[in-house]
mmCIF file of C-alpha atoms in Angstrom:
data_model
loop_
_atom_site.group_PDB
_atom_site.id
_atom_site.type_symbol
_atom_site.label_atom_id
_atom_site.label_comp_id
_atom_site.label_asym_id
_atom_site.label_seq_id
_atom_site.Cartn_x
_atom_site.Cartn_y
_atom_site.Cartn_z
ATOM 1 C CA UNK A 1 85.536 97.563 91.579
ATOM 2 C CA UNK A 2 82.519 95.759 92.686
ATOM 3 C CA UNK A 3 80.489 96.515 95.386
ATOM 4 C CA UNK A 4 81.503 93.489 98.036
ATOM 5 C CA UNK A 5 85.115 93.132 97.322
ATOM 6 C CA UNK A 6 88.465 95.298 97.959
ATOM 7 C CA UNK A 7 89.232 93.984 94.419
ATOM 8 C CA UNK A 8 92.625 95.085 94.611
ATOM 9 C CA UNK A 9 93.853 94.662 91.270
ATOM 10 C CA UNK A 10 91.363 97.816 90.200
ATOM 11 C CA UNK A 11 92.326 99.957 93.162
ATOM 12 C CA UNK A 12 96.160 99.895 92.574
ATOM 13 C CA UNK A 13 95.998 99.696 88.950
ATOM 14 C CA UNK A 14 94.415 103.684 90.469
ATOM 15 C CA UNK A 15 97.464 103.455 92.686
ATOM 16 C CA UNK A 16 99.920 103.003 90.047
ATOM 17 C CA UNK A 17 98.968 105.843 88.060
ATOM 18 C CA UNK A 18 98.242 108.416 91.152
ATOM 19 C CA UNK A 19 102.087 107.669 92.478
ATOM 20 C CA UNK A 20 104.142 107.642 89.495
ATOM 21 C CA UNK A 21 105.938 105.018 89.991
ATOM 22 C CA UNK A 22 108.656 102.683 88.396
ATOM 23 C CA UNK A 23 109.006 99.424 87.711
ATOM 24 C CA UNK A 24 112.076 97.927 89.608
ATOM 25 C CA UNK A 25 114.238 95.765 87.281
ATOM 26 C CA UNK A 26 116.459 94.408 89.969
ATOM 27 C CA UNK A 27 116.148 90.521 89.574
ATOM 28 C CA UNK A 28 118.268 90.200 92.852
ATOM 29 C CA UNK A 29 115.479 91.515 94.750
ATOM 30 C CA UNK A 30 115.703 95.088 96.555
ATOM 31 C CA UNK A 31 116.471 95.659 100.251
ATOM 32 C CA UNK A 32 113.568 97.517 102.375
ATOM 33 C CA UNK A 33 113.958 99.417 105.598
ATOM 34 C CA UNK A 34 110.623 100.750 107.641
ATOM 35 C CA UNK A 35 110.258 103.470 109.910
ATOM 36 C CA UNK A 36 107.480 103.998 111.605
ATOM 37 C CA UNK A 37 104.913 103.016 114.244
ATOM 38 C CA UNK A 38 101.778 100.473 115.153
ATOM 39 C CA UNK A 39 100.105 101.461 111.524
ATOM 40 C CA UNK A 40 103.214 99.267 110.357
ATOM 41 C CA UNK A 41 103.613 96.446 113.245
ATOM 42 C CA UNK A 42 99.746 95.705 113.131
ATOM 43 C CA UNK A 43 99.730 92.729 111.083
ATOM 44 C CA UNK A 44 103.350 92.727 110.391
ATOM 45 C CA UNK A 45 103.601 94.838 107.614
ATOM 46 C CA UNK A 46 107.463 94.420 107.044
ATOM 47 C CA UNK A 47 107.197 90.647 106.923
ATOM 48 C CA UNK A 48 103.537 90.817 104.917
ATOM 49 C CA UNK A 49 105.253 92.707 102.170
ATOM 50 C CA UNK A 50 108.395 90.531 102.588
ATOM 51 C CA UNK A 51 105.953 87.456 101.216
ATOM 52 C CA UNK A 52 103.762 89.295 99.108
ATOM 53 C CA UNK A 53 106.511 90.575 97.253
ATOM 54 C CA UNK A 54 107.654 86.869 96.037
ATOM 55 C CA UNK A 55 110.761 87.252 96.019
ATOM 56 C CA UNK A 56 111.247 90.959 95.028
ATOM 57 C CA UNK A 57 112.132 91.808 97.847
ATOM 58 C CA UNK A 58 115.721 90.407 99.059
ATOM 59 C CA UNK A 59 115.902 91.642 102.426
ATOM 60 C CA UNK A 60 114.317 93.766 105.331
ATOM 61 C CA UNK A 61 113.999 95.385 108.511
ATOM 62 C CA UNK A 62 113.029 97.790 110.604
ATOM 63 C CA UNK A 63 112.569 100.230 113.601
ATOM 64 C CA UNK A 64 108.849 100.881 115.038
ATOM 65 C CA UNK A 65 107.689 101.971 118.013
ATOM 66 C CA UNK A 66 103.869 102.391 118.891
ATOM 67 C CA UNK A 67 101.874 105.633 119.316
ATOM 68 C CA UNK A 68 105.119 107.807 118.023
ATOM 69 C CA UNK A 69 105.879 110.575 115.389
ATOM 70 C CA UNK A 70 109.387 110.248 113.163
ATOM 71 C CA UNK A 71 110.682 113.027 115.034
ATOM 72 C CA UNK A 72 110.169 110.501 118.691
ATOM 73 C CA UNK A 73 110.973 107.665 117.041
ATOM 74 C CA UNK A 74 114.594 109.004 116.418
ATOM 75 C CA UNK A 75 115.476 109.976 119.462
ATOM 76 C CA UNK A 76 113.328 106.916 121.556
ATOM 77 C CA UNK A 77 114.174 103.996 119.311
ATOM 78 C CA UNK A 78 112.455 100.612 118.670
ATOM 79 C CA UNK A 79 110.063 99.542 120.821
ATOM 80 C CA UNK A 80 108.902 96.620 119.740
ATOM 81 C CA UNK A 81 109.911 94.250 122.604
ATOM 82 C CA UNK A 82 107.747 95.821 124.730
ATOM 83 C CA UNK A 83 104.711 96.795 122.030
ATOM 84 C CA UNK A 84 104.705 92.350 120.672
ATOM 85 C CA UNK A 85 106.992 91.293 118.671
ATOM 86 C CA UNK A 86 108.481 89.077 121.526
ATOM 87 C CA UNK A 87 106.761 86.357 120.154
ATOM 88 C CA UNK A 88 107.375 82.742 118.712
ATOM 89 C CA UNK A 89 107.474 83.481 114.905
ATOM 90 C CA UNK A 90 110.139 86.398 116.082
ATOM 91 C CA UNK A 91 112.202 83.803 118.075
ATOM 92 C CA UNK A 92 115.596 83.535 116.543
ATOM 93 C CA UNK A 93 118.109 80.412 115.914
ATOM 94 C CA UNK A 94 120.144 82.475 119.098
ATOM 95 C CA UNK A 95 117.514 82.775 121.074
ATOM 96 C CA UNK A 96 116.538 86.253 120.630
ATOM 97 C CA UNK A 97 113.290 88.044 119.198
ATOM 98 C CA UNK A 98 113.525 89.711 115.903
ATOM 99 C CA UNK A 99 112.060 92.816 117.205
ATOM 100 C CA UNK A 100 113.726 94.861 114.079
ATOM 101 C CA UNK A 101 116.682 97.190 114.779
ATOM 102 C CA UNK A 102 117.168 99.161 118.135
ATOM 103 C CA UNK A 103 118.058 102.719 116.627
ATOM 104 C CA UNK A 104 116.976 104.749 113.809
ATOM 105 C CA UNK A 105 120.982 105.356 113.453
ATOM 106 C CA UNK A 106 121.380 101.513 113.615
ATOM 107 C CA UNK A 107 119.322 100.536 110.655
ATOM 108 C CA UNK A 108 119.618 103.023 108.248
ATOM 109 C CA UNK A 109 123.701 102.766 109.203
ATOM 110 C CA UNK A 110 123.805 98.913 108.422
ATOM 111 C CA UNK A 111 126.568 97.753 110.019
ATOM 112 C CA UNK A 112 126.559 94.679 107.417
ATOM 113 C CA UNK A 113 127.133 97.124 105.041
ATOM 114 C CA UNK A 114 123.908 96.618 102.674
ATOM 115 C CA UNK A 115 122.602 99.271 101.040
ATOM 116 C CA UNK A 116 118.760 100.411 101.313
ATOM 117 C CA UNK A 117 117.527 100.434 97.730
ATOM 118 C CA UNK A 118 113.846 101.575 99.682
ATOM 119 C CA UNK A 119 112.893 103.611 102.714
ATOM 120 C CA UNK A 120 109.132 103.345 103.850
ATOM 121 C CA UNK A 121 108.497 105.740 106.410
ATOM 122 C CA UNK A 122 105.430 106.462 108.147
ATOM 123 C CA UNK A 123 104.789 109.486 110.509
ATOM 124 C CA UNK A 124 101.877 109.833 113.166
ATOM 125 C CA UNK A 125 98.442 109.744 111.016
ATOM 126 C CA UNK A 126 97.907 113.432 112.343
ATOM 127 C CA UNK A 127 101.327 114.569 111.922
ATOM 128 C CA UNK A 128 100.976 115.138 108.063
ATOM 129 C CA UNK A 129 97.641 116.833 108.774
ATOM 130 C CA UNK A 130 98.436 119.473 110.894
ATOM 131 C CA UNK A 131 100.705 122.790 109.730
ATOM 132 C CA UNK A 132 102.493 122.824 112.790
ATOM 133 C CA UNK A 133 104.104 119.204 113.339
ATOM 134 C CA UNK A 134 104.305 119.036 109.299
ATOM 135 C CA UNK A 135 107.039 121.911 109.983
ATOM 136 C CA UNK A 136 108.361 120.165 112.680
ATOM 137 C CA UNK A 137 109.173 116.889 110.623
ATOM 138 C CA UNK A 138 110.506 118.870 107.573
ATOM 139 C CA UNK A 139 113.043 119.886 110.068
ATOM 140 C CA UNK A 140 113.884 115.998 111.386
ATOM 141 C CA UNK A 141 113.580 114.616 107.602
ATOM 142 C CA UNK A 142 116.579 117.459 106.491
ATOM 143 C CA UNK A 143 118.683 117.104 110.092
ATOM 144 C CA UNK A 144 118.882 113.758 111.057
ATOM 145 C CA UNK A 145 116.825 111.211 108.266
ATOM 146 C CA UNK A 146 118.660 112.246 105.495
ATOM 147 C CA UNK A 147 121.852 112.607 106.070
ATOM 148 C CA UNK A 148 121.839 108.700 107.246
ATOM 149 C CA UNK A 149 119.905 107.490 104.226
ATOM 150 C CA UNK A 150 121.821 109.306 101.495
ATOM 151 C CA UNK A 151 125.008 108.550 102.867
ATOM 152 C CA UNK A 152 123.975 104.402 103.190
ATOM 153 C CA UNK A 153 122.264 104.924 99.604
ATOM 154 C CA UNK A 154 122.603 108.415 97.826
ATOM 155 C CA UNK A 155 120.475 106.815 95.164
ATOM 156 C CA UNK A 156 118.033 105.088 97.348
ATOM 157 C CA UNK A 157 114.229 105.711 96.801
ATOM 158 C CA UNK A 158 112.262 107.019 99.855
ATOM 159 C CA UNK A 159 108.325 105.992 100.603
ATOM 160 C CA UNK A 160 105.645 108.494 102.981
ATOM 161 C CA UNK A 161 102.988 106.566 103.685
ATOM 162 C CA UNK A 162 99.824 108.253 103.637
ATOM 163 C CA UNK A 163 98.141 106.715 105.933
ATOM 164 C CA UNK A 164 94.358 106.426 105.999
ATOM 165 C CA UNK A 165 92.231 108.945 108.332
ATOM 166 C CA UNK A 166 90.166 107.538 111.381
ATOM 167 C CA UNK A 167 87.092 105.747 110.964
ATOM 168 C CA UNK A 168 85.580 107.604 113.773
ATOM 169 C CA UNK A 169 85.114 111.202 113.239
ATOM 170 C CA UNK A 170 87.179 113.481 116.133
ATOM 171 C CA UNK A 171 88.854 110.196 118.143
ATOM 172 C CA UNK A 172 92.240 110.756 119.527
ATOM 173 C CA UNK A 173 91.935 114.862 119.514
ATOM 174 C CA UNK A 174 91.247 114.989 115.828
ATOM 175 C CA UNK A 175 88.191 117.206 116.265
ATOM 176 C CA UNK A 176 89.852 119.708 114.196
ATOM 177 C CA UNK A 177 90.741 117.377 111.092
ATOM 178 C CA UNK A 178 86.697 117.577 110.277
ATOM 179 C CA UNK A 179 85.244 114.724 107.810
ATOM 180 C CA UNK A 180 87.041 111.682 106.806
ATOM 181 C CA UNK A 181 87.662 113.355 103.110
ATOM 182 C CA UNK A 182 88.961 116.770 104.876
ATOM 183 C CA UNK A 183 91.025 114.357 107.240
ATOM 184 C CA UNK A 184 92.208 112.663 104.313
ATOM 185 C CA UNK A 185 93.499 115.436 102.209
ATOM 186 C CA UNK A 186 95.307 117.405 105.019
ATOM 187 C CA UNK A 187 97.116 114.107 105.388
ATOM 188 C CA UNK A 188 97.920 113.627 101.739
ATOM 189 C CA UNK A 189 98.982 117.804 101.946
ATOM 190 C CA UNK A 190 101.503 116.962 104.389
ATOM 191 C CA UNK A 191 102.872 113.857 102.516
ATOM 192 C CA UNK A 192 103.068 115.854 99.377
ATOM 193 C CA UNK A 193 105.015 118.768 101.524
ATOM 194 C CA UNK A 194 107.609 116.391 102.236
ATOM 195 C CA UNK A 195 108.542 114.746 99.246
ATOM 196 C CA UNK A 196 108.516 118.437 97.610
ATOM 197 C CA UNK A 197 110.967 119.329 100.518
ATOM 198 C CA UNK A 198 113.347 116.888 99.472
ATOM 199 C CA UNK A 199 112.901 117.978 95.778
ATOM 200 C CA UNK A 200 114.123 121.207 96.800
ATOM 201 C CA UNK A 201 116.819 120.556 98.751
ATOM 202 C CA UNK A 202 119.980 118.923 98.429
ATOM 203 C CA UNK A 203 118.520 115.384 98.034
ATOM 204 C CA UNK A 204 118.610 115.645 94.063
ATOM 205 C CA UNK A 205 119.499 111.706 93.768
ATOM 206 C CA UNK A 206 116.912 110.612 96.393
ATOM 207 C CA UNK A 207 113.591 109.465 94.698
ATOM 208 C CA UNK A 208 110.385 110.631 97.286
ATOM 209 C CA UNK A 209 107.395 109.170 96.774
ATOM 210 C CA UNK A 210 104.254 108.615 98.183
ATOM 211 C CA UNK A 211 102.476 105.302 98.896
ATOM 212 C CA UNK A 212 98.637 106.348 98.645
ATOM 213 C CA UNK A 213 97.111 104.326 101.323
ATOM 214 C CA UNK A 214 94.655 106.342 102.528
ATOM 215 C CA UNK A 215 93.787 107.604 99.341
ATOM 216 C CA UNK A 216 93.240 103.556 98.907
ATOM 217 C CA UNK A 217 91.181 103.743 102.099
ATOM 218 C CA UNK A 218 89.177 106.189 100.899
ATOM 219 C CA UNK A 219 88.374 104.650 97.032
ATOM 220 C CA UNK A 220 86.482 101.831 99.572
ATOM 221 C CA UNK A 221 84.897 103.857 101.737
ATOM 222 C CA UNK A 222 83.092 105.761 98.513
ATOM 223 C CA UNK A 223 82.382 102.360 96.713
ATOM 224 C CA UNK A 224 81.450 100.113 99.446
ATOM 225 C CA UNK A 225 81.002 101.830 102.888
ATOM 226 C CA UNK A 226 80.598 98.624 105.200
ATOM 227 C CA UNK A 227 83.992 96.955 103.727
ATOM 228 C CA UNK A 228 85.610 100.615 104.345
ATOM 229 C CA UNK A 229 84.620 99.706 108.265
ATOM 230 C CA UNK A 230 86.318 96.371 108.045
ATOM 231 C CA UNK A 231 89.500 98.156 107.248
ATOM 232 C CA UNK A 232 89.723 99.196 110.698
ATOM 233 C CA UNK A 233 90.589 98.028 114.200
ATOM 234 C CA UNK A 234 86.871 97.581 115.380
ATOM 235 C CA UNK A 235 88.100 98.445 118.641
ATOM 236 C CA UNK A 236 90.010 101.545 118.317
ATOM 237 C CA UNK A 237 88.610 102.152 114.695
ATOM 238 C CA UNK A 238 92.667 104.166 113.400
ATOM 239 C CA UNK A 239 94.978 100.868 113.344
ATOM 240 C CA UNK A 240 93.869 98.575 110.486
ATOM 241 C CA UNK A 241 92.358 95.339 110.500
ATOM 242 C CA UNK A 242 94.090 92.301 108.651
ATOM 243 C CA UNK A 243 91.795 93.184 105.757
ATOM 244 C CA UNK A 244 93.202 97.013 105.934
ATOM 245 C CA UNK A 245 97.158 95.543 105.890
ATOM 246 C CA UNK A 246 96.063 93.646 102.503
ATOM 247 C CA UNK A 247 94.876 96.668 101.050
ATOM 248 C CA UNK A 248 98.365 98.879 102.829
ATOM 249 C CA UNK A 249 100.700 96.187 101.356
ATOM 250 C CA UNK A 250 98.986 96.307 98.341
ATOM 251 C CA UNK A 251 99.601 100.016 97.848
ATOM 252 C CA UNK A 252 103.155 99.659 99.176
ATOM 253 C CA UNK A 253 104.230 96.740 95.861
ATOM 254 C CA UNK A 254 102.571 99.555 93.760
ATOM 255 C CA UNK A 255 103.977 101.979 94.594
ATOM 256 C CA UNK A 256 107.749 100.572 95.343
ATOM 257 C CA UNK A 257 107.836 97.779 92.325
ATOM 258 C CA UNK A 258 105.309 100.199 89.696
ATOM 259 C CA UNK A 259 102.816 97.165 89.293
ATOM 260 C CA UNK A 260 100.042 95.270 91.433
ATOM 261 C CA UNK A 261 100.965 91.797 93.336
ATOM 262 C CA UNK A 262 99.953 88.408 92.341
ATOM 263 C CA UNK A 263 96.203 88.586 94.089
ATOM 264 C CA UNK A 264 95.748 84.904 96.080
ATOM 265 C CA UNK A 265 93.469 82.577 94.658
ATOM 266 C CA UNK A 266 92.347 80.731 97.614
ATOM 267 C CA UNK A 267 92.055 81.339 101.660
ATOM 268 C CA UNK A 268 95.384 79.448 102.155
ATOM 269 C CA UNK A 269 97.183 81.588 99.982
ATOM 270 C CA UNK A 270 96.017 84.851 101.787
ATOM 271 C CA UNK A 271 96.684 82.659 105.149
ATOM 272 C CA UNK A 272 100.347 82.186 104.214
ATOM 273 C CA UNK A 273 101.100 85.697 103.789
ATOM 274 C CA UNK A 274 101.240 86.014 107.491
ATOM 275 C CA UNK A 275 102.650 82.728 108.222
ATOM 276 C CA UNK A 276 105.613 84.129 109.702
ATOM 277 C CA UNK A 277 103.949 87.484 111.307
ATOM 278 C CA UNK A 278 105.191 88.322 114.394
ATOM 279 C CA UNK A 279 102.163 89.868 115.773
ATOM 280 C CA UNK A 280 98.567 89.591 114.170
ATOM 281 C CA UNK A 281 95.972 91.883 115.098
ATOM 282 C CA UNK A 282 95.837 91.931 118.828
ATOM 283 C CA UNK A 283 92.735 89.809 120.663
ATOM 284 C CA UNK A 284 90.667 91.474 123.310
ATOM 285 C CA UNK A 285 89.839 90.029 126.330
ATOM 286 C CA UNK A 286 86.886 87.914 125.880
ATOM 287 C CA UNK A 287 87.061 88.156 122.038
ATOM 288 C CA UNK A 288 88.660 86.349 119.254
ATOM 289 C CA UNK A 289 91.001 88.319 117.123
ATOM 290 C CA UNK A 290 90.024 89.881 113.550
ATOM 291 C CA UNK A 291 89.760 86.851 110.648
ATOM 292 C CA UNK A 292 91.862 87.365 107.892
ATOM 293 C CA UNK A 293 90.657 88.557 104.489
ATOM 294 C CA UNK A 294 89.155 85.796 101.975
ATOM 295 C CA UNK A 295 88.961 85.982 98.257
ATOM 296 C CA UNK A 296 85.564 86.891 98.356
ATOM 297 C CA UNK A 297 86.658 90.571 99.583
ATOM 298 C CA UNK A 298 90.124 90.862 98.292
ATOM 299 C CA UNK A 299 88.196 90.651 94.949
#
């Protein structure tokens, strides 16, 4: 890795041999569902990996909702209309947004009938972290997640996201979650209690693994502190940048396809990743919005 770039070839060729994971041999491409919040919908994650895949990936979708754990985003439902995805690149041949599905139930259900070959799901960044709502989760995962996934897939391969801890140290009520590194491992703790739940359970067929993005995160902020910073919102310092989406959808094609992506050569290449996002990193009043990443920091 050098010092001014991500150079993400390095870091999830790391990745890769931290997760364990596969090679897919599907030539049809796989089908990818996401769960999860704004960590995801920042940047469009689900479409981001969609491109980045070329063509790996056949078909995906989702249900997010800002700001909420698995266990709310069950029983709440997408929220996506209201959080940005009403925009132009989600406006539809009929008219309507592509705001991902409405339920939980509905997606992982498919009423088209597909089958999810992958699952990304991504809890709450403190949810992991904390003892408490990690036993809380293990509870939703057995009751409600898994019964829906194994019966739409009982071979289907499910993806925690660890996601990265806060660049600010105690924002949000994390006071208790001490450094970024202590952060970081009660995070990965938590991710690593879930996939051995499912190990232990019933869920024999189900592959759980864990997509190492904080872990990712944190390789940056020990090599190159001032690119770890550009990984982040700079205004709430937890969601990530553009830059910090790279590096996430990076992790996620290790981790789900068992090699790195093809890195872009040039700015337009990295540009048409997002050329269909439906929402970019948010602009603040008075400011432009985050640039994209170049070459010169992707490595």
């Amino acid at each position: 890795m050098t010092s001014s770039s991500l150079n993400a070839q390095d870091i999830n060729n790391a990745i890769v041999h931290d997760s364990q994971t596969e090679h897919s041999e599907n030539r049809n491409g796989i089908n990818v569902a996401f769960l999860g919040n704004s960590i995801l919908y920042f940047n469009d994650t689900p479409r981001f990996l969609f491109n980045l895949s070329n063509h790996k990936i056949r078909h995906q979708n989702s249900c997010l909702r800002g700001g909420t754990t698995l266990t709310e985003l069950y029983t709440l439902g997408n929220g996506m209309k209201r959080h940005g995805f009403a925009t132009d690149n989600a406006l539809m041949e009929n008219g309507e947004h592509d705001v991902g599905s409405p339920t939980v139930q509905d997606l992982l259900q498919s009423k088209d009938n597909s089958k999810w070959d992958v699952v990304v799901m991504n809890e709450h960044t403190q949810g992991p972290a904390r003892q408490s709502t990690r036993e809380e989760f293990h509870s939703t995962l057995l009751q409600q997640y898994m019964p829906l996934i194994s019966t739409n897939n009982p071979t289907a391969t499910v993806i925690f996201v660890e996601t990265a801890a806060y660049r600010l140290q105690g924002i949000n009520n994390s006071d208790d979650l001490g450094t970024t590194q202590q952060f970081q491992q009660s995070v990965r703790e938590g991710i690593q209690s879930y996939i051995q739940l499912l190990h232990h359970d019933n869920y024999t067929s189900i592959s759980a693994r864990m997509a190492p993005v904080g872990t990712a995160f944190l390789h940056v902020y020990n090599d190159n502190h001032e690119l770890w910073t550009k990984l982040f919102d700079p205004w709430d310092n937890f969601h990530p940048s553009p830059t910090g989406t790279f590096l996430q959808g990076c992790v996620l094609h290790c981790t789900i396809f068992g090699i790195p992506p093809t890195v872009p050569r040039t700015n337009e290449e990295i540009a048409a990743l997002w050329k269909d996002a439906r929402m970019m990193h948010p602009k603040k009043k008075g400011s432009d919005g985050v640039a994209l990443p170049s070459v010169t920091n992707i490595g």
